[in-house]
Coordinates of C-alpha atoms in Angstrom, one line a residue:
Chain A
M1 CA -45.8 49.5 45.9
A2 CA -47.9 46.6 45.4
D3 CA -50.4 45.4 47.8
I4 CA -49.5 42.1 49.1
R5 CA -52.5 40.2 50.2
N6 CA -52.9 36.5 51.7
Y7 CA -53.3 33.7 49.4
T8 CA -56.2 31.4 50.1
L9 CA -56.1 28.0 49.3
N10 CA -58.1 25.1 49.3
F11 CA -56.3 21.9 50.3
G12 CA -58.5 18.9 49.3
P13 CA -61.5 17.3 49.7
Q14 CA -59.7 15.5 46.5
H15 CA -56.2 15.4 47.6
P16 CA -54.0 12.4 47.8
A17 CA -52.6 13.4 51.3
A18 CA -56.1 14.7 52.2
H19 CA -56.5 11.0 53.8
G20 CA -60.5 11.0 52.2
V21 CA -62.1 13.8 52.5
L22 CA -60.8 16.8 54.3
R23 CA -61.2 20.1 53.0
M24 CA -58.9 22.6 54.7
V25 CA -58.8 26.3 53.7
L26 CA -55.2 27.5 54.0
E27 CA -54.6 31.1 54.6
L28 CA -51.0 31.5 53.1
D29 CA -48.2 34.3 53.3
G30 CA -46.3 32.7 50.4
E31 CA -45.7 29.4 51.1
V32 CA -46.2 30.0 54.9
V33 CA -49.5 29.2 56.3
Q34 CA -50.8 32.0 58.5
R35 CA -54.7 30.0 59.3
A36 CA -55.7 26.6 58.6
D37 CA -59.3 26.2 58.7
P38 CA -60.4 22.7 58.6
H39 CA -63.8 21.9 57.1
I40 CA -64.7 18.4 58.6
G41 CA -67.9 16.9 58.2
L42 CA -68.0 15.3 54.8
L43 CA -68.2 11.9 55.6
H44 CA -70.7 12.9 58.5
R45 CA -73.4 9.7 58.6
G46 CA -75.0 10.8 61.9
T47 CA -73.9 7.4 63.7
E48 CA -75.1 9.1 67.0
K49 CA -78.3 9.3 65.7
L50 CA -78.7 6.2 63.8
A51 CA -77.8 4.4 67.2
E52 CA -80.5 6.1 68.9
H53 CA -82.9 4.2 66.7
K54 CA -81.2 0.7 66.8
T55 CA -81.3 -1.7 69.7
F56 CA -78.0 -2.1 71.7
L57 CA -77.0 -5.1 69.8
Q58 CA -77.7 -4.0 66.3
A59 CA -75.8 -0.1 66.9
M60 CA -72.7 -2.1 67.6
P61 CA -71.6 -2.7 64.1
Y62 CA -71.6 1.1 63.4
M63 CA -68.6 1.3 65.7
D64 CA -66.3 -0.6 63.3
R65 CA -67.3 1.9 60.9
L66 CA -66.0 4.8 62.7
D67 CA -62.3 4.2 62.8
Y68 CA -62.2 1.9 59.9
V69 CA -58.6 1.0 60.3
S70 CA -58.8 -0.1 64.2
M71 CA -62.3 -1.4 64.1
M72 CA -62.1 -3.6 67.2
S73 CA -60.9 -0.9 69.5
N74 CA -63.7 0.9 68.7
E75 CA -66.3 -2.1 69.7
H76 CA -64.1 -1.9 72.9
A77 CA -65.3 1.0 73.9
Y78 CA -69.1 0.5 73.0
V79 CA -69.1 -2.6 74.7
M80 CA -67.4 -1.5 77.9
A81 CA -70.2 1.3 78.1
V82 CA -72.8 -1.1 77.8
E83 CA -71.3 -3.5 80.5
K84 CA -70.9 -0.8 83.0
L85 CA -74.0 0.2 83.0
L86 CA -75.5 -3.4 83.0
G87 CA -73.1 -4.5 85.9
L88 CA -72.0 -7.0 84.1
E89 CA -69.2 -9.4 84.4
V90 CA -67.2 -10.4 81.7
P91 CA -65.4 -14.2 81.7
I92 CA -61.7 -13.7 81.9
R93 CA -61.1 -15.6 78.8
A94 CA -62.9 -12.9 76.8
Q95 CA -60.9 -10.1 78.6
Y96 CA -57.6 -11.8 77.5
I97 CA -59.3 -12.2 73.9
R98 CA -60.4 -8.7 73.8
V99 CA -56.8 -7.5 74.9
M100 CA -54.9 -9.6 72.3
F101 CA -57.5 -8.1 69.6
D102 CA -56.8 -4.7 71.2
E103 CA -53.2 -4.9 70.7
I104 CA -53.4 -6.6 67.2
T105 CA -55.6 -3.8 66.2
R106 CA -52.9 -1.5 67.4
I107 CA -50.3 -3.2 65.2
L108 CA -52.9 -2.9 62.3
N109 CA -53.6 0.8 62.9
H110 CA -50.1 1.8 63.3
L111 CA -48.9 -0.1 60.1
L112 CA -51.4 1.8 58.2
W113 CA -50.6 5.0 59.7
L114 CA -46.9 4.3 59.0
G115 CA -47.3 3.5 55.9
A116 CA -49.8 6.5 54.9
H117 CA -47.6 8.9 56.7
G118 CA -44.4 7.6 54.7
L119 CA -46.6 7.9 51.4
D120 CA -47.8 11.3 52.2
V121 CA -44.2 12.6 52.8
G122 CA -42.6 10.7 49.8
A123 CA -41.4 7.5 51.4
M124 CA -43.0 5.4 49.0
T125 CA -41.5 1.6 49.8
I126 CA -42.5 1.9 53.7
F127 CA -46.1 1.5 52.1
L128 CA -45.4 -2.1 50.7
Y129 CA -43.3 -3.3 53.7
T130 CA -46.2 -2.4 56.1
F131 CA -49.1 -3.7 54.2
R132 CA -47.5 -7.4 54.1
E133 CA -47.7 -7.7 57.9
R134 CA -51.1 -6.1 58.1
E135 CA -52.0 -9.0 55.6
D136 CA -51.5 -11.6 58.1
L137 CA -53.3 -9.6 61.0
M138 CA -56.1 -9.3 58.7
D139 CA -56.1 -12.7 58.3
C140 CA -56.4 -13.2 61.9
Y141 CA -59.5 -10.8 62.0
E142 CA -61.0 -13.0 59.0
A143 CA -60.3 -16.2 61.2
V144 CA -61.9 -15.1 64.1
S145 CA -65.0 -13.0 63.1
G146 CA -65.4 -14.1 59.3
A147 CA -64.7 -10.3 58.2
R148 CA -61.3 -8.9 57.3
L149 CA -62.6 -5.2 58.2
H150 CA -65.9 -4.9 59.9
A151 CA -65.7 -7.6 62.5
A152 CA -68.5 -7.3 65.1
Y153 CA -66.9 -9.3 67.2
Y154 CA -67.0 -8.0 70.7
R155 CA -70.1 -8.0 71.7
P156 CA -71.7 -6.9 75.3
G157 CA -70.6 -9.8 77.8
G158 CA -68.0 -11.3 75.9
V159 CA -66.9 -12.0 72.5
Y160 CA -68.5 -13.7 69.8
R161 CA -67.1 -17.0 69.8
D162 CA -64.0 -18.4 70.9
L163 CA -60.5 -18.5 68.9
P164 CA -60.8 -21.4 66.1
D165 CA -58.7 -24.2 65.8
T166 CA -57.7 -23.6 62.2
M167 CA -56.8 -20.8 60.3
P168 CA -57.5 -20.5 56.6
Q169 CA -55.4 -21.6 54.0
Y170 CA -53.8 -20.2 50.8
E171 CA -55.2 -22.4 47.7
V172 CA -53.6 -22.7 43.9
A173 CA -55.4 -20.4 42.0
K174 CA -56.9 -21.6 38.5
M175 CA -54.7 -18.8 36.8
K176 CA -51.7 -20.3 38.6
V177 CA -49.9 -17.1 39.9
H178 CA -48.2 -19.4 42.5
S179 CA -46.8 -23.0 41.7
A180 CA -48.2 -25.9 44.1
K181 CA -44.7 -25.4 46.1
A182 CA -44.9 -22.0 46.6
V183 CA -48.6 -22.3 47.9
T184 CA -47.3 -24.7 50.3
D185 CA -44.7 -22.6 51.7
L186 CA -47.4 -19.7 52.4
N187 CA -49.5 -22.3 54.3
A188 CA -46.3 -23.3 56.3
N189 CA -47.1 -21.5 59.4
R190 CA -51.2 -21.9 59.0
Q191 CA -51.0 -25.6 60.1
G192 CA -51.7 -25.2 63.6
S193 CA -54.4 -23.3 65.3
M194 CA -55.0 -19.5 65.3
L195 CA -53.0 -19.0 68.2
D196 CA -49.9 -21.1 66.7
F197 CA -50.3 -18.5 63.9
I198 CA -50.4 -15.3 66.2
D199 CA -47.3 -16.7 68.2
D200 CA -45.4 -16.9 64.8
F201 CA -46.4 -13.6 63.9
T202 CA -45.1 -12.4 67.4
K203 CA -41.8 -14.1 66.9
R204 CA -41.2 -12.6 63.2
F205 CA -42.7 -9.1 63.8
P206 CA -39.9 -7.4 65.9
A207 CA -37.5 -8.1 63.1
C208 CA -40.1 -6.5 60.3
V209 CA -40.2 -3.3 62.7
D210 CA -36.5 -3.4 62.3
E211 CA -37.1 -3.0 58.9
Y212 CA -39.0 -0.4 58.9
E213 CA -36.7 1.6 61.2
T214 CA -33.9 0.8 58.5
L215 CA -36.2 2.4 55.9
L216 CA -37.2 5.8 57.9
T217 CA -35.3 5.8 61.6
D218 CA -31.8 7.4 60.2
N219 CA -33.2 8.3 56.7
R220 CA -32.3 12.0 56.1
I221 CA -35.1 13.1 54.2
W222 CA -37.4 11.5 56.7
K223 CA -35.7 13.5 59.5
Q224 CA -35.9 17.1 57.3
R225 CA -39.7 16.4 56.8
T226 CA -40.4 15.7 60.5
V227 CA -37.7 16.9 63.0
G228 CA -39.0 20.1 64.6
I229 CA -42.3 20.1 62.7
G230 CA -45.3 20.7 64.9
V231 CA -44.0 20.8 68.0
V232 CA -46.5 20.6 71.2
T233 CA -45.4 21.2 74.8
P234 CA -47.0 19.2 77.1
E235 CA -49.1 21.6 78.7
R236 CA -50.1 22.9 75.5
A237 CA -51.0 19.3 74.7
L238 CA -53.4 18.9 77.3
A239 CA -55.0 22.2 76.8
L240 CA -55.5 21.1 73.1
G241 CA -57.2 17.9 74.2
L242 CA -54.5 16.1 72.5
T243 CA -54.4 12.0 73.7
G244 CA -53.1 9.0 73.2
P245 CA -49.1 9.1 71.2
M246 CA -50.0 12.7 70.2
L247 CA -49.6 13.3 74.2
R248 CA -46.9 10.9 74.7
G249 CA -44.9 12.4 72.0
S250 CA -44.9 15.5 73.9
G251 CA -43.3 13.7 76.8
L252 CA -46.2 12.9 79.2
A253 CA -46.6 9.3 80.0
W254 CA -50.6 9.0 80.0
D255 CA -51.6 5.9 78.6
L256 CA -55.3 4.6 79.7
R257 CA -53.9 1.0 79.8
K258 CA -51.4 1.7 82.8
T259 CA -53.4 4.7 84.7
Q260 CA -56.7 3.7 84.3
P261 CA -56.5 -0.1 83.5
Y262 CA -59.5 -1.9 82.1
E263 CA -59.7 -5.6 81.2
V264 CA -56.8 -7.5 82.2
Y265 CA -54.1 -4.7 81.1
D266 CA -53.3 -4.6 84.9
K267 CA -51.8 -8.0 84.5
M268 CA -49.7 -7.3 81.4
D269 CA -46.0 -6.7 81.5
F270 CA -45.0 -3.4 78.8
D271 CA -43.9 -0.1 78.8
I272 CA -45.2 3.4 77.7
P273 CA -42.8 5.0 75.2
V274 CA -42.8 8.9 75.8
G275 CA -41.3 11.6 73.1
V276 CA -38.9 14.7 74.4
E277 CA -39.3 16.9 72.1
G278 CA -42.7 16.7 70.9
D279 CA -42.5 16.8 67.5
C280 CA -43.6 14.8 64.6
Y281 CA -40.3 12.4 64.6
D282 CA -40.7 11.8 68.4
R283 CA -44.4 10.8 67.7
Y284 CA -43.4 8.6 65.0
L285 CA -40.9 6.9 67.4
V286 CA -43.4 6.6 70.1
R287 CA -45.7 4.8 67.6
I288 CA -42.7 2.7 66.4
E289 CA -42.2 1.6 69.7
E290 CA -45.7 0.9 70.7
M291 CA -45.9 -1.7 68.1
R292 CA -43.0 -3.4 69.7
Q293 CA -44.9 -3.0 72.8
S294 CA -48.1 -4.4 71.4
N295 CA -46.0 -7.3 70.0
R296 CA -45.2 -8.0 73.9
I297 CA -48.5 -7.9 74.8
I298 CA -50.0 -10.2 72.2
K299 CA -47.2 -12.9 73.1
Q300 CA -48.1 -12.5 76.8
C301 CA -52.1 -13.0 75.9
V302 CA -51.3 -16.1 73.5
D303 CA -49.5 -17.9 76.3
W304 CA -52.3 -17.2 78.8
L305 CA -54.7 -18.2 76.3
R306 CA -53.0 -21.6 75.2
V307 CA -53.4 -23.0 78.9
N308 CA -56.7 -21.6 80.2
P309 CA -59.7 -22.8 78.4
G310 CA -63.4 -21.3 79.5
P311 CA -66.2 -19.4 78.4
V312 CA -65.9 -16.6 76.3
I313 CA -69.3 -14.6 76.5
T314 CA -71.4 -14.1 79.6
E315 CA -74.0 -17.2 81.1
N316 CA -76.6 -14.3 81.4
H317 CA -79.0 -14.6 78.2
K318 CA -80.8 -11.5 78.6
V319 CA -77.6 -9.8 77.2
A320 CA -75.9 -12.7 75.3
P321 CA -77.4 -15.4 73.3
P322 CA -77.7 -19.3 74.0
S323 CA -75.8 -21.7 72.2
R324 CA -77.5 -23.2 68.8
S325 CA -77.9 -26.6 70.5
N326 CA -79.3 -25.2 73.7
M327 CA -81.6 -23.0 72.0
K328 CA -83.0 -26.0 70.0
Q329 CA -83.6 -28.1 72.9
N330 CA -84.7 -25.7 75.5
M331 CA -87.8 -23.9 75.4
E332 CA -86.6 -21.0 77.8
E333 CA -83.2 -20.9 75.8
L334 CA -85.7 -20.4 72.7
I335 CA -87.5 -17.3 74.4
H336 CA -84.2 -15.7 75.5
H337 CA -83.0 -16.1 71.9
F338 CA -86.5 -15.0 70.5
K339 CA -86.4 -11.8 72.7
L340 CA -83.1 -11.0 72.3
F341 CA -82.8 -10.6 68.6
T342 CA -86.0 -8.9 68.1
E343 CA -86.9 -6.9 71.3
G344 CA -83.3 -6.5 72.4
M345 CA -81.6 -6.3 75.6
H346 CA -83.1 -3.5 78.4
V347 CA -80.3 -1.5 79.7
P348 CA -81.3 -0.1 83.1
E349 CA -81.6 3.5 83.2
G350 CA -78.6 5.7 83.9
E351 CA -75.6 7.3 82.1
C352 CA -71.7 6.3 81.7
Y353 CA -68.8 7.2 79.9
A354 CA -66.3 4.3 79.0
A355 CA -62.9 5.1 77.4
V356 CA -60.0 3.0 76.1
E357 CA -56.6 3.8 74.7
H358 CA -57.5 3.5 71.1
P359 CA -54.2 3.3 68.6
K360 CA -55.1 7.1 68.1
G361 CA -55.6 8.3 71.6
E362 CA -58.5 8.1 74.0
F363 CA -61.7 7.0 72.2
G364 CA -64.5 7.4 74.7
I365 CA -68.5 6.2 74.5
Y366 CA -70.9 8.7 76.8
M367 CA -74.1 6.5 76.7
V368 CA -77.2 7.6 78.2
S369 CA -80.0 5.0 78.7
D370 CA -83.6 5.5 79.8
G371 CA -84.3 1.9 80.5
A372 CA -85.5 1.3 76.9
N373 CA -84.0 -1.3 74.1
K374 CA -82.3 1.6 72.7
P375 CA -79.5 3.8 73.7
Y376 CA -81.0 7.3 74.6
R377 CA -78.1 9.1 73.5
L378 CA -75.1 8.1 72.2
K379 CA -71.9 10.4 72.2
I380 CA -68.7 9.1 70.6
R381 CA -65.8 10.8 71.7
A382 CA -63.2 10.7 68.6
P383 CA -59.6 11.4 69.5
G384 CA -58.9 12.2 66.0
F385 CA -61.8 15.1 66.4
A386 CA -59.7 17.0 69.1
H387 CA -56.2 16.3 67.1
M388 CA -57.9 17.7 63.8
A389 CA -59.4 20.6 66.1
A390 CA -55.7 21.5 66.9
M391 CA -54.3 21.7 63.1
D392 CA -54.7 25.5 63.1
E393 CA -52.6 26.1 66.1
M394 CA -50.1 23.6 65.0
A395 CA -49.8 24.4 61.5
R396 CA -49.2 28.4 61.9
G397 CA -45.9 29.2 60.8
H398 CA -44.9 26.4 59.0
M399 CA -44.7 25.5 55.0
I400 CA -47.6 23.8 53.1
A401 CA -45.5 20.8 52.8
D402 CA -45.6 20.6 56.3
V403 CA -49.2 20.4 56.8
V404 CA -48.8 17.1 55.2
A405 CA -46.4 16.0 57.4
L406 CA -48.7 17.2 60.6
M407 CA -51.8 15.2 58.8
G408 CA -49.5 12.0 58.7
T409 CA -48.8 12.4 62.4
F410 CA -52.1 13.1 63.3
D411 CA -53.2 9.6 62.1
I412 CA -56.3 10.9 60.4
V413 CA -59.4 9.1 59.9
F414 CA -62.2 10.5 58.7
G415 CA -64.9 7.9 60.1
E416 CA -64.0 8.6 63.4
I417 CA -63.8 12.7 63.0
D418 CA -67.0 12.8 61.0
R419 CA -69.0 9.9 62.5
Chain B
M1 CA -57.4 10.0 93.6
K2 CA -60.2 8.2 95.4
L3 CA -63.7 8.8 94.6
E4 CA -64.6 9.8 98.2
T5 CA -61.6 12.2 98.3
L6 CA -62.6 13.9 95.0
K7 CA -66.6 14.1 96.3
Q8 CA -65.3 16.1 99.4
N9 CA -63.0 18.3 97.1
L10 CA -65.6 18.7 94.7
Q11 CA -68.1 20.0 97.5
A12 CA -65.8 21.9 99.5
V13 CA -64.4 23.8 96.5
L14 CA -67.4 24.2 94.3
G15 CA -69.9 25.0 97.3
D16 CA -72.9 26.8 96.4
K17 CA -72.0 26.8 92.9
L18 CA -73.0 23.0 93.0
V19 CA -76.5 21.9 92.1
K20 CA -76.3 18.2 92.5
L21 CA -73.7 15.9 93.1
S22 CA -74.0 12.1 92.7
E23 CA -72.4 8.8 91.7
H24 CA -73.5 6.5 89.4
V25 CA -71.3 3.1 88.3
G26 CA -68.4 4.3 89.6
Q27 CA -68.5 7.8 87.8
I28 CA -69.2 11.4 89.9
V29 CA -71.9 13.5 88.1
V30 CA -71.7 17.0 88.9
E31 CA -74.5 19.5 87.7
I32 CA -73.8 23.3 87.8
S33 CA -76.5 26.0 87.0
P34 CA -75.3 28.2 83.5
V35 CA -75.1 31.3 85.5
H36 CA -72.1 30.0 87.4
W37 CA -70.6 27.5 84.9
L38 CA -67.6 29.9 83.7
E39 CA -66.8 30.5 86.8
A40 CA -67.0 26.9 88.0
A41 CA -65.0 25.8 84.9
R42 CA -62.2 27.9 85.6
T43 CA -62.1 26.8 89.5
L44 CA -62.4 23.1 88.3
R45 CA -59.2 23.6 86.2
D46 CA -57.1 25.7 88.2
H47 CA -57.9 24.7 91.8
P48 CA -54.8 22.5 93.3
D49 CA -57.5 19.7 94.8
L50 CA -58.9 19.6 91.5
R51 CA -56.8 20.4 88.5
F52 CA -58.8 19.1 85.4
E53 CA -56.5 20.3 82.7
Q54 CA -57.9 18.4 79.9
L55 CA -61.7 18.5 78.8
T56 CA -62.1 15.1 77.5
D57 CA -65.4 15.7 75.8
L58 CA -68.4 18.1 75.4
C59 CA -71.9 17.2 73.9
G60 CA -75.5 18.4 74.0
V61 CA -78.5 16.2 75.3
D62 CA -81.9 16.6 74.1
Y63 CA -84.3 15.1 77.1
S64 CA -87.7 15.8 75.3
T65 CA -88.6 12.2 74.7
Y66 CA -86.7 10.9 77.7
G67 CA -88.6 7.7 79.4
D68 CA -91.4 8.6 77.0
G69 CA -92.2 11.8 78.6
R70 CA -91.2 10.9 81.7
W71 CA -88.7 14.1 81.8
Q72 CA -89.7 17.1 83.7
G73 CA -86.7 19.4 84.0
P74 CA -85.4 21.3 81.0
R75 CA -84.8 19.9 77.9
F76 CA -81.2 20.5 76.5
C77 CA -78.3 20.0 78.6
T78 CA -74.5 20.4 78.2
V79 CA -72.4 17.3 79.4
V80 CA -69.0 18.1 79.8
H81 CA -66.1 15.2 80.5
L82 CA -63.2 16.1 82.2
L83 CA -60.2 14.7 83.1
S84 CA -57.3 15.4 85.6
V85 CA -54.1 13.8 84.5
S86 CA -52.4 15.0 87.4
N87 CA -54.8 13.4 89.8
N88 CA -55.9 10.7 87.6
C89 CA -59.5 11.0 87.7
R90 CA -62.5 12.2 85.6
V91 CA -65.6 14.0 86.4
R92 CA -68.8 14.5 84.5
V93 CA -70.3 18.3 84.4
K94 CA -74.0 18.7 83.2
I95 CA -75.2 22.3 82.7
F96 CA -78.8 22.6 81.7
A97 CA -80.0 25.3 79.6
A98 CA -82.3 27.9 81.2
D99 CA -84.4 27.9 78.4
D100 CA -85.6 25.5 76.0
D101 CA -86.7 27.7 73.3
F102 CA -83.4 29.5 73.2
P103 CA -80.3 27.5 74.8
V104 CA -77.6 29.5 76.0
L105 CA -74.6 29.0 77.4
D106 CA -70.9 30.6 78.4
S107 CA -68.2 29.0 76.0
V108 CA -65.1 27.6 77.7
T109 CA -62.7 28.1 74.7
D110 CA -60.8 30.4 76.9
I111 CA -60.4 27.6 79.6
W112 CA -59.9 24.6 77.7
P113 CA -59.2 25.7 73.9
V114 CA -60.5 22.1 72.7
A115 CA -63.6 23.0 73.3
N116 CA -63.7 25.2 70.3
W117 CA -64.9 22.3 68.2
F118 CA -67.0 20.3 70.5
E119 CA -69.2 23.6 70.9
R120 CA -69.3 24.1 67.5
E121 CA -70.5 20.6 67.4
A122 CA -73.3 20.7 69.9
F123 CA -74.4 24.1 68.2
D124 CA -74.2 22.4 65.0
M125 CA -76.5 19.2 66.2
F126 CA -78.3 20.8 69.0
G127 CA -78.9 24.5 68.7
I128 CA -76.9 25.2 71.8
I129 CA -75.7 28.7 71.4
F130 CA -72.5 29.3 73.4
T131 CA -72.0 33.0 74.2
G132 CA -68.3 34.4 73.6
H133 CA -67.2 31.6 71.1
P134 CA -64.9 33.2 68.5
D135 CA -66.2 31.2 65.6
L136 CA -69.7 29.8 66.3
R137 CA -70.2 28.3 62.9
R138 CA -71.5 24.7 61.8
I139 CA -69.1 21.9 62.0
L140 CA -70.6 18.7 60.6
C141 CA -73.5 19.4 58.4
D142 CA -73.6 20.8 55.0
Y143 CA -73.0 24.7 54.8
G144 CA -76.4 25.9 54.1
F145 CA -78.0 23.3 56.4
I146 CA -81.4 23.8 58.2
G147 CA -82.4 22.7 61.4
H148 CA -80.5 21.0 64.3
P149 CA -80.3 17.0 63.4
F150 CA -79.7 15.6 66.8
R151 CA -82.5 17.3 68.4
K152 CA -85.4 14.7 69.0
D153 CA -87.9 16.3 67.2
F154 CA -85.7 16.0 64.0
P155 CA -86.5 13.0 61.7
L156 CA -84.0 10.3 61.4
S157 CA -84.6 10.7 57.2
G158 CA -84.1 14.1 57.3
N159 CA -86.2 17.1 55.7
V160 CA -84.6 17.4 52.4
E161 CA -82.6 15.4 50.0
M162 CA -80.0 16.1 47.5
R163 CA -79.9 15.0 43.7
Y164 CA -78.5 16.2 40.5
D165 CA -81.3 17.3 38.2
P166 CA -80.0 16.8 34.4
E167 CA -82.5 19.5 33.4
Q168 CA -81.3 22.5 35.2
R169 CA -78.2 21.2 35.2
R170 CA -77.3 21.7 38.8
V171 CA -77.6 19.8 41.8
I172 CA -81.0 20.7 43.6
Y173 CA -82.5 20.3 47.0
Q174 CA -86.0 18.4 47.2
P175 CA -88.5 17.1 50.4
V176 CA -86.8 13.6 50.8
S177 CA -88.8 10.8 49.0
I178 CA -88.0 7.8 51.7
E179 CA -90.5 7.0 54.1
P180 CA -89.1 6.5 57.5
R181 CA -89.6 2.8 58.9
E182 CA -88.8 1.8 62.3
L183 CA -88.0 -1.9 62.4
T184 CA -87.7 -2.5 66.3
P185 CA -89.8 -0.4 68.1
R186 CA -88.5 1.5 71.3
I187 CA -89.7 0.1 74.5
V188 CA -89.4 1.1 78.0
R189 CA -90.3 -1.9 80.3
E190 CA -91.8 -1.7 84.0
E191 CA -89.1 -2.2 86.6
N192 CA -88.0 -5.8 86.9
Y193 CA -89.8 -6.8 83.8
G194 CA -89.6 -10.8 83.0
G195 CA -87.4 -11.3 86.6

């Protein structure tokens, strides 16, 4: 009889479903996965080491580059860690702005996840739908920070600046892609302030989610590819370190926004969706519902922010810069400005761990400071790292094609896994 | 669970395995000696008063240049963050490796499977050896990498760089050609500096 041996297959790093740079060594028996060994680190940049050589403010923009589809959530964990060590009070308006942008980020992340997950499994259309709404939210990022992706908007002590009164407008291109009338239509909801634009978005968005659902939720192929794939029991999910939608998909109602609320999440009215079976389809449903809940939170923040003006960054000028005009008229403020941007702030000796409910799970920053102007040690607890580690156990006994569905459901971004 | 209750529980349950228990910015830090770590880890997970079901994070810390040489204790520390979902509380466990030249610690992969990759990372970055780990390979660094990059004596720009050599027609390693530069010096000020 012929000697039948397991077959080893290299999945990635050049594979459209490898989400960037994953090399996975799959040990196969026929088409059934016997062992999956992900080789990560192809995008390792040593963010933690780099941050040790930068001041607290300079290290902040590195956070955007970790999970590059949910930038502000990463920043949030970092600034929270610094604020905790400093014992700093954040103005209430800044807290609302942060919560609003955290939820905008969650929708941005889930939209990309939904599009990419669909694409991985063969549903091409959904990608085009989700990117339509992503564009509007990207414009919000741009309006508030000047950058569409790497915002660097959250700062220790608050946010960089208040929300703008105008939205960027579409212009008639030289190539005449759109007529003047079409451009006016495109600008119709951009006439007011940014809050008006977001408000309009929250009204439109639930119908958009309905559209995505008509494409997938009852789609026979979608269900065949996701139902019963990668089932995790709640106990196992905890042991494997799964967090966020991965944990809630298994039926555990654990959400840091509810259980260990930070900023003003305890004032928000929203629900936590949980799954029943713990398979890919349940996690899909959980994330879809999370988008609807995020939309609710954004609406509540918009209503509050409209009627409550105030400062958005702390008055402590050892941490946050003074305003430009004060800096130019006041010697003391000038010194503060100079010291802050050359030497940087000094964070008291100590260590702390700050975690946020990131769109992908629990994103934590463990920071050790020895009293210098740079962090002594920064550890980034990326949710994707623990999820990727669970790949071997979850993929065993499934087909190769299911591995792709699993990667979709993990919501993998290599920026945060490899750091 | 209240911090005070958790403190009392930790004190009562861990008993003499506890080296130090402290609190900072509302977070509880427990120090455990490396000989008791495996046993203490099992207690932390299984004891009905503690029930830390999830290991959130495990990482290494190199204290050799802490506070510009103020540090007296052992060099390598493994820091573990635990989360109890049933009691809704967190604890940070610190275990200092006894030997600075050959840091060794028991692996907790049997207790929390997620520790597998975190321990591999701590090994890769700091060279901490976890005994009983099923598969202690490098994880983030290149396959043939030499050294442990997050140690404080490892230069930021590294030791070798990689390029394609058109003459040998292959990728080669050579000593780094860039100079390390420091734009903002690292400064530790005395207490209450500048008011």
